[in-house]
Coordinates of C-alpha atoms in Angstrom, one line a residue:
M1 CA 0.0 0.0 0.0
S2 CA 2.9 2.4 0.8
I3 CA 4.5 1.8 -2.6
A4 CA 1.5 2.8 -4.7
P5 CA 1.4 6.5 -3.8
A6 CA 5.1 6.8 -4.5
I7 CA 4.7 5.2 -8.0
M8 CA 1.7 7.5 -8.7
S9 CA 3.8 10.6 -7.6
F10 CA 6.7 9.6 -9.8
A11 CA 4.3 9.0 -12.8
T12 CA 2.7 12.5 -12.4
K13 CA 6.0 14.4 -12.0
P14 CA 6.5 15.0 -15.8
F15 CA 2.9 16.4 -15.9
V16 CA 3.6 18.8 -13.0
V17 CA 6.8 20.0 -14.6
V18 CA 5.0 20.6 -17.9
V19 CA 2.2 22.5 -16.2
N20 CA 4.8 24.7 -14.2
V21 CA 6.7 25.4 -17.4
I22 CA 3.5 26.4 -19.2
K23 CA 2.5 28.7 -16.3
S24 CA 6.0 30.3 -16.3
I25 CA 5.7 30.9 -20.1
V26 CA 2.2 32.3 -19.8
G27 CA 3.3 34.5 -16.8
Y28 CA 6.4 35.8 -18.7
A29 CA 4.3 36.5 -21.8
R30 CA 1.7 38.3 -19.8
C31 CA 4.4 40.4 -18.2
Q32 CA 6.0 41.3 -21.5
L33 CA 2.6 42.1 -23.0
D34 CA 1.8 44.4 -20.0
N35 CA 5.2 46.1 -20.3
A36 CA 4.6 46.6 -24.0
F37 CA 1.2 48.0 -23.4
Q38 CA 2.6 50.4 -20.8
E39 CA 5.3 51.5 -23.2
I40 CA 2.8 52.1 -25.9
M41 CA 0.5 54.0 -23.5
G42 CA 3.4 56.1 -22.3
Y43 CA 4.5 56.9 -25.9
I44 CA 1.0 57.9 -26.9
M45 CA 0.6 60.1 -23.8
R46 CA 4.0 61.8 -24.4
R47 CA 3.2 62.5 -28.1
C48 CA -0.2 63.9 -27.2
L49 CA 1.2 66.2 -24.6
R50 CA 4.1 67.4 -26.8
T51 CA 1.6 68.1 -29.6
A52 CA -0.6 70.0 -27.1
M53 CA 2.4 72.2 -26.2
I54 CA 3.0 73.0 -29.8
V55 CA -0.6 74.0 -30.2
F56 CA -0.5 76.1 -27.0
S57 CA 2.5 77.9 -28.4
W58 CA 0.5 79.3 -31.3
F59 CA -1.6 81.3 -28.8
V60 CA 0.8 81.7 -25.9
V61 CA 3.7 83.3 -27.7
P62 CA 1.7 86.1 -29.5
Y63 CA -0.2 86.8 -26.2
S64 CA 3.1 87.0 -24.3
R65 CA 4.6 89.4 -26.8
F66 CA 1.5 91.5 -26.8
T67 CA 1.3 91.8 -23.0
N68 CA 5.0 92.7 -22.9
I69 CA 4.6 95.7 -25.2
K70 CA 3.8 98.0 -22.2
V71 CA 6.4 96.5 -19.8
N72 CA 8.8 99.0 -18.4
R73 CA 12.1 99.0 -20.3
K74 CA 13.9 100.5 -17.3
K75 CA 16.9 98.8 -15.7
L76 CA 17.4 98.6 -11.9
P77 CA 19.2 101.4 -10.1
P78 CA 22.8 100.5 -9.4
I79 CA 23.9 98.9 -6.2
K80 CA 25.6 101.6 -4.2
S81 CA 26.3 100.1 -0.8
H82 CA 29.2 97.7 -0.5
L83 CA 27.3 96.0 2.4
L84 CA 24.9 94.5 -0.1
E85 CA 27.7 92.5 -1.8
I86 CA 29.1 90.7 1.2
P87 CA 28.2 87.0 1.7
A88 CA 26.2 86.2 4.8
V89 CA 29.1 84.1 6.2
D90 CA 31.4 87.1 6.2
L91 CA 28.7 89.6 7.1
A92 CA 27.8 87.6 10.3
K93 CA 31.4 87.5 11.4
M94 CA 31.8 91.3 10.8
I95 CA 28.7 91.9 13.0
R96 CA 29.9 89.5 15.8
T97 CA 33.3 91.2 15.8
R98 CA 31.7 94.7 15.9
K99 CA 33.3 95.8 12.6
I100 CA 29.8 96.8 11.4
K101 CA 26.4 97.1 13.0
S102 CA 23.4 95.0 12.2
E103 CA 21.4 98.2 11.9
E104 CA 23.6 99.4 9.1
V105 CA 23.1 96.1 7.2
V106 CA 19.4 96.0 7.7
E107 CA 19.0 99.7 6.7
A108 CA 21.0 99.0 3.5
Y109 CA 18.8 96.1 2.5
I110 CA 15.6 98.1 3.3
E111 CA 16.8 100.9 1.1
R112 CA 17.6 98.5 -1.7
C113 CA 14.1 96.9 -1.4
K114 CA 12.5 100.3 -1.7
Q115 CA 14.6 101.0 -4.8
V116 CA 13.9 97.9 -6.8
N117 CA 10.5 96.7 -5.8
P118 CA 8.6 99.3 -7.9
L119 CA 10.3 97.6 -10.9
I120 CA 10.4 93.9 -9.9
N121 CA 7.2 93.8 -7.8
A122 CA 8.4 91.1 -5.5
I123 CA 7.2 92.2 -2.0
V124 CA 3.8 91.2 -0.6
Q125 CA 4.3 92.8 2.9
D126 CA 7.2 94.2 4.7
R127 CA 8.1 94.6 8.4
F128 CA 10.9 97.1 8.0
E129 CA 10.3 99.1 11.2
E130 CA 10.2 95.9 13.3
A131 CA 13.4 94.6 11.6
L132 CA 15.3 97.8 12.3
E133 CA 14.3 97.7 16.0
E134 CA 15.4 94.0 16.2
A135 CA 18.8 95.0 14.5
R136 CA 19.3 97.7 17.1
E137 CA 18.6 95.2 19.9
V138 CA 21.2 92.8 18.3
D139 CA 23.8 95.6 18.4
R140 CA 23.0 96.4 22.0
V141 CA 23.4 92.8 23.1
I142 CA 26.7 92.4 21.2
A143 CA 28.0 95.7 22.7
M144 CA 27.3 94.4 26.2
G145 CA 29.7 91.4 25.5
I146 CA 27.4 88.9 27.2
N147 CA 28.4 86.1 24.8
S148 CA 31.8 85.5 23.3
E149 CA 32.3 85.5 19.5
E150 CA 32.7 81.7 19.6
E151 CA 29.4 81.3 21.5
M152 CA 27.6 83.6 19.0
E153 CA 29.0 81.7 16.1
E154 CA 27.9 78.4 17.5
N155 CA 24.4 79.4 18.9
T156 CA 23.3 82.3 16.7
P157 CA 25.2 82.0 13.4
L158 CA 22.8 84.4 11.6
L159 CA 22.9 87.0 14.3
G160 CA 21.9 90.4 12.8
I161 CA 21.5 89.1 9.2
P162 CA 18.4 90.0 7.3
V163 CA 16.3 87.1 5.8
T164 CA 13.3 87.3 3.4
V165 CA 10.6 84.6 3.3
K166 CA 8.3 83.3 0.6
E167 CA 4.7 84.4 1.5
S168 CA 3.5 80.8 1.5
I169 CA 5.6 80.2 4.7
A170 CA 4.0 81.4 7.9
V171 CA 5.6 84.4 9.5
K172 CA 3.6 85.5 12.6
G173 CA 1.6 88.7 11.9
M174 CA 2.3 88.7 8.2
S175 CA 0.3 87.8 5.1
N176 CA 0.0 84.1 4.5
Q177 CA -2.6 83.5 1.8
T178 CA -0.3 82.4 -1.0
G179 CA -1.8 84.7 -3.7
R180 CA -5.4 83.6 -3.0
V181 CA -8.2 86.2 -3.1
F182 CA -10.0 86.3 0.3
K183 CA -12.4 88.9 1.6
T184 CA -10.5 88.9 4.9
P185 CA -6.7 89.0 4.7
Q186 CA -5.2 85.8 6.0
I187 CA -2.6 86.6 8.6
A188 CA -0.2 84.0 10.1
K189 CA -1.0 83.4 13.8
A190 CA 2.4 81.7 14.4
D191 CA 5.7 81.2 12.8
A192 CA 6.4 78.1 10.7
P193 CA 8.9 75.8 12.5
V194 CA 11.6 76.8 10.0
V195 CA 11.0 80.5 10.6
E196 CA 11.3 79.9 14.4
Q197 CA 14.6 78.2 13.9
V198 CA 16.0 81.0 11.7
K199 CA 14.9 83.5 14.3
R200 CA 16.6 81.5 17.1
A201 CA 19.7 81.5 15.0
G202 CA 19.6 85.3 15.0
G203 CA 18.1 86.0 11.6
I204 CA 16.0 89.1 11.2
I205 CA 12.9 88.7 9.0
L206 CA 12.5 91.6 6.6
L207 CA 9.4 90.7 4.5
V208 CA 7.3 88.1 2.8
S209 CA 7.7 87.8 -1.0
N210 CA 5.4 87.1 -3.9
T211 CA 4.3 83.6 -5.2
P212 CA 1.7 82.4 -7.7
E213 CA -1.6 81.4 -6.3
L214 CA -1.1 78.3 -4.1
C215 CA 2.4 77.9 -5.6
L216 CA 0.8 76.1 -8.6
L217 CA 2.9 77.6 -11.4
W218 CA 6.5 78.0 -12.5
E219 CA 5.8 81.7 -13.0
T220 CA 5.1 84.2 -10.3
Y221 CA 1.8 86.2 -10.6
N222 CA -1.5 86.2 -8.8
N223 CA -4.6 88.4 -8.6
I224 CA -3.6 90.2 -5.5
T225 CA 0.1 91.3 -5.8
G226 CA 0.3 90.9 -9.5
Q227 CA 3.3 89.8 -11.6
T228 CA 6.9 89.6 -10.4
R229 CA 9.6 90.5 -13.0
N230 CA 13.1 89.3 -13.6
P231 CA 15.9 91.8 -12.6
Y232 CA 17.9 90.9 -15.7
D233 CA 15.1 91.8 -18.1
L234 CA 11.8 93.1 -16.8
K235 CA 10.0 91.5 -19.8
R236 CA 11.0 88.1 -18.5
T237 CA 9.9 85.9 -15.6
P238 CA 12.1 85.1 -12.6
G239 CA 10.3 81.7 -12.6
G240 CA 8.1 80.3 -9.9
S241 CA 6.8 79.5 -7.5
S242 CA 9.6 81.2 -5.5
G243 CA 9.9 84.0 -8.0
G244 CA 9.6 86.8 -5.5
E245 CA 12.5 85.5 -3.4
A246 CA 14.6 84.9 -6.5
A247 CA 14.0 88.4 -7.9
L248 CA 14.9 90.1 -4.6
L249 CA 18.1 88.0 -4.1
A250 CA 19.2 88.6 -7.7
S251 CA 18.6 92.3 -7.5
G252 CA 20.7 92.7 -4.3
A253 CA 17.6 93.3 -2.1
S254 CA 18.0 90.1 -0.2
L255 CA 20.8 87.9 0.9
L256 CA 19.2 84.8 2.3
G257 CA 15.7 83.5 1.4
L258 CA 13.3 80.8 2.7
T259 CA 11.5 79.1 -0.2
S260 CA 9.7 75.8 -0.9
D261 CA 10.0 73.1 -3.6
I262 CA 7.7 70.4 -4.8
G263 CA 8.5 70.4 -8.5
G264 CA 11.4 72.8 -9.0
S265 CA 9.8 75.8 -7.2
S266 CA 13.1 76.8 -5.7
R267 CA 15.5 75.6 -8.4
L268 CA 13.8 77.2 -11.5
P269 CA 13.7 80.7 -10.0
A270 CA 17.3 80.2 -8.9
M271 CA 18.3 79.4 -12.4
F272 CA 16.3 82.1 -14.1
S273 CA 17.7 84.7 -11.7
G274 CA 21.3 83.6 -11.5
I275 CA 21.5 82.5 -7.8
W276 CA 21.5 79.3 -5.8
G277 CA 18.6 77.1 -4.7
H278 CA 18.8 73.8 -2.9
K279 CA 16.1 71.1 -2.5
P280 CA 17.1 69.2 0.7
T281 CA 16.8 65.5 1.4
P282 CA 13.1 64.8 2.4
Y283 CA 12.2 65.4 6.0
A284 CA 15.6 67.1 6.8
V285 CA 13.7 70.4 7.0
S286 CA 10.2 70.7 8.5
F287 CA 7.5 71.3 5.9
K288 CA 4.9 72.5 8.5
G289 CA 3.5 76.0 8.5
H290 CA 3.2 76.2 4.7
H291 CA 0.3 76.8 2.3
P292 CA -0.6 74.7 0.3
T293 CA -0.2 71.6 2.4
S294 CA -1.7 68.2 2.6
D295 CA -2.3 65.5 5.2
F296 CA -1.3 62.8 2.7
P297 CA 1.2 60.5 4.6
K298 CA 3.9 60.8 1.9
W299 CA 3.5 64.6 1.3
G300 CA 7.0 65.2 2.8
D301 CA 8.5 62.7 0.3
F302 CA 7.9 65.3 -2.4
F303 CA 7.5 68.7 -0.7
T304 CA 10.1 70.6 1.3
I305 CA 10.9 74.1 2.5
A306 CA 14.2 75.1 0.9
P307 CA 17.1 77.6 1.2
M308 CA 17.9 80.1 -1.5
T309 CA 20.9 82.3 -1.4
R310 CA 22.8 84.8 -3.6
Y311 CA 26.2 83.2 -2.8
A312 CA 26.9 79.4 -2.8
K313 CA 29.0 79.7 0.3
D314 CA 25.9 80.8 2.2
L315 CA 23.8 77.7 1.4
P316 CA 25.4 75.4 4.1
L317 CA 25.1 78.2 6.7
L318 CA 21.4 78.8 6.0
L319 CA 20.5 75.1 5.7
R320 CA 22.2 74.3 9.0
C321 CA 19.9 76.8 10.7
M322 CA 16.8 75.3 8.9
V323 CA 17.4 71.6 9.6
D324 CA 14.7 70.0 11.8
P325 CA 16.3 68.7 15.0
N326 CA 13.9 65.7 14.8
G327 CA 14.2 65.2 11.1
T328 CA 16.5 63.4 8.7
K329 CA 20.1 63.9 9.8
L330 CA 22.5 65.7 7.4
T331 CA 26.3 66.0 7.7
L332 CA 26.6 69.6 6.6
E333 CA 29.6 70.3 8.8
K334 CA 31.6 67.6 7.0
E335 CA 34.5 69.1 5.1
I336 CA 34.9 67.6 1.6
S337 CA 37.1 68.2 -1.4
V338 CA 35.6 68.0 -4.9
T339 CA 38.6 65.9 -5.9
G340 CA 37.1 63.1 -3.9
I341 CA 33.7 63.3 -5.6
R342 CA 32.8 61.1 -8.6
F343 CA 30.9 63.0 -11.4
F344 CA 28.2 61.7 -13.8
F345 CA 26.1 63.7 -16.2
M346 CA 23.3 63.7 -18.9
D347 CA 22.4 66.7 -21.0
N348 CA 18.9 65.4 -22.0
D349 CA 16.1 63.2 -20.6
G350 CA 17.2 60.1 -22.4
P351 CA 15.3 58.5 -25.3
S352 CA 11.9 60.0 -24.5
G353 CA 12.1 63.0 -26.8
M354 CA 9.6 64.5 -24.4
M355 CA 11.3 67.6 -23.1
R356 CA 12.8 70.2 -25.4
P357 CA 16.5 69.9 -26.0
L358 CA 18.8 72.4 -24.4
S359 CA 19.5 75.8 -26.0
R360 CA 22.8 76.0 -27.8
D361 CA 24.4 78.1 -25.0
L362 CA 23.1 75.8 -22.2
H363 CA 24.2 72.6 -24.1
A364 CA 27.7 74.1 -24.5
A365 CA 27.7 75.2 -20.8
I366 CA 26.7 71.8 -19.3
N367 CA 29.2 70.0 -21.5
R368 CA 31.9 72.5 -20.5
V369 CA 31.1 71.8 -16.8
A370 CA 31.1 68.1 -17.4
N371 CA 34.5 68.4 -19.0
D372 CA 35.9 70.6 -16.3
F373 CA 34.9 68.2 -13.6
K374 CA 35.8 65.1 -15.6
A375 CA 32.2 63.8 -15.4
K376 CA 31.3 60.5 -17.0
R377 CA 28.4 60.6 -19.5
V378 CA 25.7 58.1 -18.5
N379 CA 22.5 57.0 -20.1
I380 CA 19.9 56.3 -17.5
R381 CA 17.2 55.1 -19.8
K382 CA 14.4 55.2 -17.2
M383 CA 14.7 59.0 -17.1
K384 CA 12.4 58.9 -20.1
W385 CA 9.6 58.2 -17.7
S386 CA 10.2 61.5 -15.8
L387 CA 6.9 63.0 -16.8
D388 CA 4.8 59.9 -16.4
I389 CA 6.0 58.9 -12.9
S390 CA 6.1 62.5 -11.6
L391 CA 2.6 63.3 -12.6
S392 CA 1.3 59.9 -11.4
A393 CA 3.0 60.3 -8.0
M394 CA 2.1 63.9 -7.4
L395 CA -1.4 64.2 -8.8
T396 CA -2.7 61.0 -7.0
M397 CA -1.9 62.5 -3.6
K398 CA -5.1 63.2 -1.7
N399 CA -6.2 66.2 0.3
I400 CA -3.8 68.7 -1.2
E401 CA -5.0 72.2 -0.4
T402 CA -6.6 73.8 -3.6
I403 CA -9.2 76.4 -4.3
Y404 CA -11.7 73.5 -4.2
H405 CA -10.4 71.9 -1.0
K406 CA -10.2 74.8 1.4
T407 CA -12.4 77.9 1.2
E408 CA -12.8 81.0 3.4
E409 CA -14.9 80.6 6.4
G410 CA -18.6 81.2 5.6
E411 CA -18.0 80.7 1.8
R412 CA -19.5 77.8 -0.1
P413 CA -17.0 75.4 -1.6
K414 CA -16.1 76.0 -5.2
T415 CA -16.9 73.4 -7.9
I416 CA -14.6 72.6 -10.8
C417 CA -17.2 73.1 -13.6
T418 CA -18.5 76.4 -12.1
E419 CA -15.1 77.8 -11.5
T420 CA -13.9 76.9 -15.0
V421 CA -16.9 78.7 -16.6
K422 CA -16.3 81.7 -14.4
Y423 CA -12.6 81.8 -15.4
F424 CA -13.3 81.8 -19.1
F425 CA -15.9 84.6 -18.6
G426 CA -13.4 86.6 -16.6
C427 CA -15.3 86.2 -13.3
S428 CA -13.0 84.0 -11.3
D429 CA -10.8 85.2 -8.5
S430 CA -8.2 82.6 -9.4
I431 CA -5.5 82.2 -12.0
L432 CA -5.6 79.4 -14.6
P433 CA -3.4 76.8 -12.9
S434 CA -5.6 76.8 -9.8
V435 CA -8.7 76.3 -11.9
I436 CA -7.4 73.5 -14.0
F437 CA -5.6 71.6 -11.1
G438 CA -9.0 70.0 -10.2
H439 CA -9.3 68.8 -13.8
L440 CA -5.9 67.2 -13.7
Q441 CA -6.7 65.4 -10.4
N442 CA -9.9 64.1 -12.0
F443 CA -8.0 62.9 -15.1
M444 CA -5.6 60.9 -12.9
K445 CA -8.6 59.1 -11.4
I446 CA -9.6 57.6 -14.7
I447 CA -6.2 56.2 -15.5
P448 CA -6.2 52.4 -14.6
N449 CA -4.7 51.5 -11.3
S450 CA -2.4 49.0 -13.1
R451 CA -0.8 52.0 -14.8
H452 CA 0.0 53.7 -11.5
K453 CA 1.4 50.5 -10.1
H454 CA 3.6 50.0 -13.1
L455 CA 4.9 53.6 -12.7
A456 CA 5.5 53.0 -9.0
T457 CA 7.8 50.1 -9.9
I458 CA 9.8 52.4 -12.2
I459 CA 10.2 54.9 -9.4
E460 CA 11.7 52.2 -7.1
A461 CA 13.9 51.0 -9.9
L462 CA 15.2 54.5 -10.6
K463 CA 15.9 55.1 -6.9
T464 CA 17.9 51.9 -6.8
E465 CA 19.8 52.8 -10.0
F466 CA 20.8 56.2 -8.6
K467 CA 21.7 54.7 -5.2
E468 CA 24.1 52.2 -6.9
L469 CA 25.5 54.8 -9.3
L470 CA 26.2 57.6 -6.9
G471 CA 26.9 55.8 -3.6
N472 CA 28.2 58.1 -0.9
D473 CA 30.7 60.0 -3.1
G474 CA 29.0 60.6 -6.4
V475 CA 26.9 63.5 -7.9
F476 CA 24.8 63.7 -11.1
I477 CA 24.9 66.8 -13.3
Y478 CA 21.6 67.4 -15.1
P479 CA 19.8 70.3 -16.8
T480 CA 17.5 72.5 -14.7
F481 CA 15.5 73.8 -17.7
P482 CA 16.3 73.7 -21.4
N483 CA 16.4 77.5 -21.8
T484 CA 17.2 80.6 -19.9
A485 CA 14.4 83.0 -18.6
H486 CA 11.6 83.4 -21.1
Q487 CA 9.1 86.2 -21.5
H488 CA 6.1 86.3 -19.2
Y489 CA 3.4 83.6 -19.6
Q490 CA 5.5 81.5 -22.0
I491 CA 5.7 78.7 -19.4
Y492 CA 2.2 77.7 -20.6
H493 CA 3.7 76.1 -23.7
K494 CA 6.7 74.7 -21.7
L495 CA 4.8 72.8 -19.0
L496 CA 6.6 69.6 -19.7
E497 CA 10.1 70.9 -19.3
P498 CA 9.9 71.3 -15.4
M499 CA 10.0 67.5 -15.3
Y500 CA 13.8 68.0 -15.6
M501 CA 13.4 69.1 -11.9
A502 CA 10.3 67.4 -10.7
I503 CA 11.8 63.9 -11.2
F504 CA 14.1 64.5 -8.2
N505 CA 11.2 65.4 -6.0
T506 CA 9.6 62.1 -7.1
L507 CA 12.8 60.2 -6.3
G508 CA 13.5 62.0 -3.0
L509 CA 17.0 63.1 -3.9
P510 CA 18.7 66.3 -2.7
V511 CA 19.6 68.7 -5.6
T512 CA 21.1 72.2 -6.0
N513 CA 20.7 74.6 -8.8
C514 CA 24.1 76.1 -9.6
M515 CA 24.8 79.3 -11.5
I516 CA 27.3 78.7 -14.3
G517 CA 27.4 82.0 -16.2
L518 CA 25.4 84.1 -18.6
D519 CA 24.2 83.2 -22.1
R520 CA 24.6 85.4 -25.2
R521 CA 21.6 87.4 -24.1
R522 CA 23.3 88.1 -20.8
L523 CA 20.7 85.9 -19.0
P524 CA 21.8 83.5 -16.2
M525 CA 22.4 79.8 -16.9
G526 CA 22.1 77.1 -14.3
I527 CA 22.4 73.3 -13.9
Q528 CA 21.4 70.8 -11.3
V529 CA 23.8 68.8 -9.1
V530 CA 22.1 65.8 -7.6
A531 CA 23.2 63.4 -4.8
N532 CA 21.8 60.4 -2.9
P533 CA 19.6 61.0 0.2
G534 CA 21.5 62.4 3.1
Q535 CA 24.4 63.5 0.9
D536 CA 23.4 67.1 0.6
H537 CA 26.9 68.2 1.6
L538 CA 28.2 66.8 -1.7
C539 CA 25.8 69.1 -3.7
L540 CA 26.8 72.1 -1.6
A541 CA 30.6 71.4 -2.0
V542 CA 30.2 71.2 -5.7
A543 CA 28.1 74.4 -5.7
R544 CA 30.9 76.3 -3.8
E545 CA 33.5 75.0 -6.3
M546 CA 31.3 76.1 -9.2
E547 CA 31.0 79.5 -7.7
R548 CA 34.8 79.7 -7.4
R549 CA 35.4 78.5 -11.0
Y550 CA 32.6 80.3 -12.8
G551 CA 32.0 83.4 -10.7
G552 CA 28.5 82.9 -9.4
W553 CA 26.0 85.8 -9.1
V554 CA 26.5 88.6 -11.6
R555 CA 24.9 92.1 -10.9
P556 CA 21.9 92.6 -13.1
P557 CA 22.1 95.5 -15.7
S558 CA 21.6 98.8 -14.0
E559 CA 20.8 102.3 -15.2
D560 CA 24.3 103.5 -14.8
S561 CA 26.9 101.1 -13.3
S562 CA 29.5 103.8 -13.4
K563 CA 27.7 105.6 -10.5
R564 CA 28.3 102.7 -8.1
I565 CA 29.9 103.8 -4.9
D566 CA 31.9 101.5 -2.6

């Protein structure tokens, strides 16, 4: 009796093997068919979107040129005070050692703000009088000699230094409605955690700066403050959504800025305005106290508050003061030479053909940088999915604050269809991106869940590829945007190109926009330097070296540079 089952098992083994082989073949074929379907679907979507951008350009470009006819052709007044051209690292030391007073510095920046803001329109609300009083108090405390210079450097490294803040970040007592039209002004009741930290470090808040409505555009305008203009050419945009900060920094009216970044909102303005913007490793800096926000569990994977500075050497200083004590740990104090860093680069998005190729000047510049740093050209083929995976990841997040999600107390919630009709009849209080954001979210809901799952696997595969490529000593050089600052509103036919930046929010990698010179139109050029999570110090070290090699910030054209007084 015991032999029979064994004989039967042996007899059926070939059948089981055949069945398993067939299952494997069917599974493999199904997987290949699914991959082929996803490739085809992605290709069709990319072609449709690229075609749509071409069609948009037929309307956007003439409209942009028409609206720019009346734009002021003036140039900024020249920078007259030498205090405005000293990096924060050096300025803080001069204040601590009583070589200059904080009041002098703050006065110089207030005067510069008053000079340039009528032209660039970057300030939402100022606190100049309060800032001057705080500066005088700093000077009194330093004069009393209560703390040693070493103690001040350790505990209050920003003591007496003026700081400006994007209006979407809460500063107690200041406007905090992110360009939305409300019947009652929305005033911050408390400081955002990052603002608290900067104040504890001795920073003096000067003002809050302009942003597009709910930070939903790579251009800076809204229906309250209006349009912010680029200091290098008032007919051009400083980018967005941190365009107000970028314009102030570039024009010499600010030194250190607090911004935010979910899809390049810090890096694009930094590039267009010739300064430095860094997107930190996720959760290294608290994202609380910002509008818009979300209670989506992975919101902080994509969104962060970010430092922006006029000088690369100031990025580590500001970021150290911003880092959340309970967040992801960074090693910003770690001294590192760029000779110990491995460099890799790409000058396009791979085989997708989705984003525009770089302008001639930018293409030459990024290849020059790659050659100078002996970077190895790589071909990360999955970068072709940048658009697909970034849109899928970001637009499927729930409970993001929009004009439909949060309304003024006592007001009825807005509906997508009604608000769309109102916009096209000129009756909406909102700008176009805020109106259509609801449509984009609804569109994502009709895409099959299998598609989102497939894109999620690509995200994980890309994270792994970057982790293995860069390790703890490698950086990746990549375009920030394919062209320098364009004229106002032309972003509407370039809405795919920000994926050069958004991909790194999707992957959760730290990245710095670095200023690398001016193009033939005398407009700033920038590139991104990317590292693995927690390796922000590599990006910042490379940024400082690029500033040393290529010169960094360049004063914008002024009415009469010969009148500058030192």
